[in-house]
mmCIF file of C-alpha atoms in Angstrom:
data_model
loop_
_atom_site.group_PDB
_atom_site.id
_atom_site.type_symbol
_atom_site.label_atom_id
_atom_site.label_comp_id
_atom_site.label_asym_id
_atom_site.label_seq_id
_atom_site.Cartn_x
_atom_site.Cartn_y
_atom_site.Cartn_z
ATOM 1 C CA MET B 1 -25.757 -50.228 37.191
ATOM 2 C CA SER B 2 -25.785 -49.441 33.479
ATOM 3 C CA VAL B 3 -23.044 -47.773 31.446
ATOM 4 C CA PHE B 4 -25.854 -45.784 29.798
ATOM 5 C CA THR B 5 -27.296 -42.635 31.376
ATOM 6 C CA GLU B 6 -30.960 -42.483 32.373
ATOM 7 C CA ALA B 7 -31.703 -40.316 29.306
ATOM 8 C CA GLU B 8 -29.938 -42.829 27.036
ATOM 9 C CA LEU B 9 -31.828 -45.749 28.574
ATOM 10 C CA ARG B 10 -35.147 -43.951 28.025
ATOM 11 C CA TYR B 11 -34.171 -43.354 24.395
ATOM 12 C CA LEU B 12 -33.149 -46.989 23.877
ATOM 13 C CA ALA B 13 -36.480 -48.126 25.339
ATOM 14 C CA GLY B 14 -38.460 -45.715 23.169
ATOM 15 C CA GLY B 15 -39.545 -48.101 20.421
ATOM 16 C CA ARG B 16 -36.880 -47.357 17.832
ATOM 17 C CA GLN B 17 -35.934 -50.512 15.948
ATOM 18 C CA LEU B 18 -33.536 -49.411 13.211
ATOM 19 C CA GLY B 19 -29.852 -48.632 13.587
ATOM 20 C CA ARG B 20 -26.740 -48.621 11.450
ATOM 21 C CA LEU B 21 -23.973 -51.097 12.271
ATOM 22 C CA ALA B 22 -20.392 -50.381 11.228
ATOM 23 C CA THR B 23 -17.676 -53.000 10.828
ATOM 24 C CA VAL B 24 -14.295 -53.145 9.119
ATOM 25 C CA GLY B 25 -13.389 -55.706 6.460
ATOM 26 C CA PRO B 26 -10.109 -57.634 6.353
ATOM 27 C CA ASP B 27 -8.641 -55.049 3.964
ATOM 28 C CA GLY B 28 -9.596 -52.137 6.269
ATOM 29 C CA THR B 29 -12.613 -51.061 4.221
ATOM 30 C CA PRO B 30 -15.485 -49.786 6.380
ATOM 31 C CA HIS B 31 -18.902 -51.403 5.996
ATOM 32 C CA VAL B 32 -22.128 -49.806 7.287
ATOM 33 C CA VAL B 33 -25.552 -51.463 7.091
ATOM 34 C CA PRO B 34 -29.026 -50.879 8.534
ATOM 35 C CA VAL B 35 -29.943 -53.432 11.199
ATOM 36 C CA ALA B 36 -32.628 -54.353 13.715
ATOM 37 C CA TRP B 37 -31.466 -54.118 17.325
ATOM 38 C CA ILE B 38 -32.577 -54.359 20.947
ATOM 39 C CA TYR B 39 -31.121 -53.123 24.213
ATOM 40 C CA ASN B 40 -30.203 -56.153 26.331
ATOM 41 C CA ALA B 41 -30.685 -54.866 29.890
ATOM 42 C CA ALA B 42 -29.379 -58.076 31.482
ATOM 43 C CA ARG B 43 -26.010 -57.701 29.724
ATOM 44 C CA ASP B 44 -26.065 -53.908 29.200
ATOM 45 C CA THR B 45 -25.337 -54.434 25.503
ATOM 46 C CA ILE B 46 -26.880 -53.681 22.142
ATOM 47 C CA ASP B 47 -27.903 -56.927 20.411
ATOM 48 C CA VAL B 48 -28.359 -57.063 16.634
ATOM 49 C CA GLY B 49 -30.374 -59.697 14.814
ATOM 50 C CA GLY B 50 -31.455 -60.394 11.292
ATOM 51 C CA SER B 51 -32.311 -62.917 8.654
ATOM 52 C CA GLU B 52 -29.435 -65.271 7.789
ATOM 53 C CA LEU B 53 -27.211 -63.133 10.009
ATOM 54 C CA GLU B 54 -24.495 -65.781 10.332
ATOM 55 C CA ARG B 55 -23.992 -65.688 6.536
ATOM 56 C CA SER B 56 -23.541 -61.894 6.396
ATOM 57 C CA LYS B 57 -20.426 -59.792 5.904
ATOM 58 C CA LYS B 58 -21.102 -57.932 9.154
ATOM 59 C CA PHE B 59 -21.167 -61.215 11.085
ATOM 60 C CA ARG B 60 -17.886 -62.367 9.486
ATOM 61 C CA ASP B 61 -16.237 -58.976 10.069
ATOM 62 C CA ILE B 62 -17.112 -59.006 13.766
ATOM 63 C CA ALA B 63 -16.129 -62.674 14.186
ATOM 64 C CA ARG B 64 -12.725 -61.776 12.730
ATOM 65 C CA SER B 65 -12.077 -58.377 14.329
ATOM 66 C CA GLY B 66 -14.107 -58.429 17.541
ATOM 67 C CA ARG B 67 -15.013 -54.740 16.974
ATOM 68 C CA ALA B 68 -18.221 -52.931 16.024
ATOM 69 C CA ALA B 69 -20.061 -49.621 16.252
ATOM 70 C CA ILE B 70 -23.767 -48.877 16.025
ATOM 71 C CA VAL B 71 -25.657 -45.610 15.619
ATOM 72 C CA ILE B 72 -29.298 -45.387 16.666
ATOM 73 C CA ASP B 73 -30.827 -42.023 15.801
ATOM 74 C CA ASP B 74 -33.900 -40.157 14.653
ATOM 75 C CA LEU B 75 -35.324 -36.676 14.250
ATOM 76 C CA GLU B 76 -37.334 -35.474 17.219
ATOM 77 C CA SER B 77 -38.441 -32.538 15.074
ATOM 78 C CA THR B 78 -37.750 -31.106 11.624
ATOM 79 C CA ASP B 79 -38.989 -27.602 12.501
ATOM 80 C CA PRO B 80 -36.961 -26.731 14.417
ATOM 81 C CA TRP B 81 -34.298 -29.233 13.382
ATOM 82 C CA ARG B 82 -33.634 -31.548 16.358
ATOM 83 C CA PRO B 83 -31.671 -34.724 15.640
ATOM 84 C CA ARG B 84 -30.984 -37.082 18.528
ATOM 85 C CA GLY B 85 -29.239 -40.381 18.945
ATOM 86 C CA ILE B 86 -26.602 -42.633 20.429
ATOM 87 C CA GLU B 87 -23.392 -44.030 18.974
ATOM 88 C CA VAL B 88 -21.982 -47.091 20.737
ATOM 89 C CA ARG B 89 -18.483 -48.330 19.872
ATOM 90 C CA GLY B 90 -16.849 -51.349 21.407
ATOM 91 C CA GLY B 91 -16.171 -55.008 21.406
ATOM 92 C CA GLY B 92 -18.330 -57.125 19.156
ATOM 93 C CA GLU B 93 -19.333 -60.747 19.466
ATOM 94 C CA ALA B 94 -20.638 -62.836 16.582
ATOM 95 C CA ILE B 95 -22.728 -65.462 18.380
ATOM 96 C CA ALA B 96 -23.860 -68.331 16.132
ATOM 97 C CA LEU B 97 -25.879 -70.528 18.511
ATOM 98 C CA PRO B 98 -28.603 -71.015 19.570
ATOM 99 C CA THR B 99 -29.929 -67.968 17.669
ATOM 100 C CA PRO B 100 -27.413 -65.961 15.628
ATOM 101 C CA LEU B 101 -26.841 -62.447 16.910
ATOM 102 C CA ILE B 102 -24.233 -59.745 17.115
ATOM 103 C CA ARG B 103 -23.614 -58.297 20.558
ATOM 104 C CA VAL B 104 -21.999 -54.857 20.924
ATOM 105 C CA HIS B 105 -20.300 -54.297 24.297
ATOM 106 C CA PRO B 106 -20.092 -50.539 24.969
ATOM 107 C CA GLU B 107 -16.637 -49.023 25.385
ATOM 108 C CA ARG B 108 -17.324 -45.545 23.985
ATOM 109 C CA ILE B 109 -20.767 -43.888 24.071
ATOM 110 C CA VAL B 110 -21.648 -40.625 22.356
ATOM 111 C CA SER B 111 -25.176 -39.227 22.576
ATOM 112 C CA TRP B 112 -26.778 -36.028 21.355
ATOM 113 C CA GLY B 113 -30.183 -34.378 21.522
ATOM 114 C CA LEU B 114 -31.286 -36.408 24.555
ATOM 115 C CA THR B 115 -30.334 -33.769 27.120
ATOM 116 C CA PRO B 116 -28.948 -30.268 26.735
ATOM 117 C CA GLY B 117 -25.499 -30.586 25.225
ATOM 118 C CA ARG B 118 -23.691 -33.650 23.981
ATOM 119 C CA SER B 119 -22.376 -36.546 26.035
ATOM 120 C CA ALA B 120 -19.221 -38.436 25.070
ATOM 121 C CA ARG B 121 -17.414 -40.833 27.344
ATOM 122 C CA THR B 122 -15.306 -43.959 27.526
ATOM 123 C CA VAL B 123 -16.908 -46.612 29.702
ATOM 124 C CA ALA B 124 -14.527 -49.575 29.530
#
């Protein structure tokens, strides 16, 4: 059973490929960058990839802190204005081998525009 709702799973499977990953540097400075991602159904996580990922600040930040957040969103419509998306906060893994990736383990999920109202919950 997934920590994501059925509406959230449909959204994650909907072909979106761009998200924004947030990490925190050693001095406490936030860092947000656009990233490619996939929903890993086997692990119920959000997995982030990229070119030379293991040499990036985001990879180092997560390896050090073990924390990450990602926002995946879009506009369903501009007239009327209908934003929708999911924010996933939680534990982060910086996995170097065999293929470098960042894995975000959901602990807090906030979604909007996917169903009437907003959903916010702690899952871990």
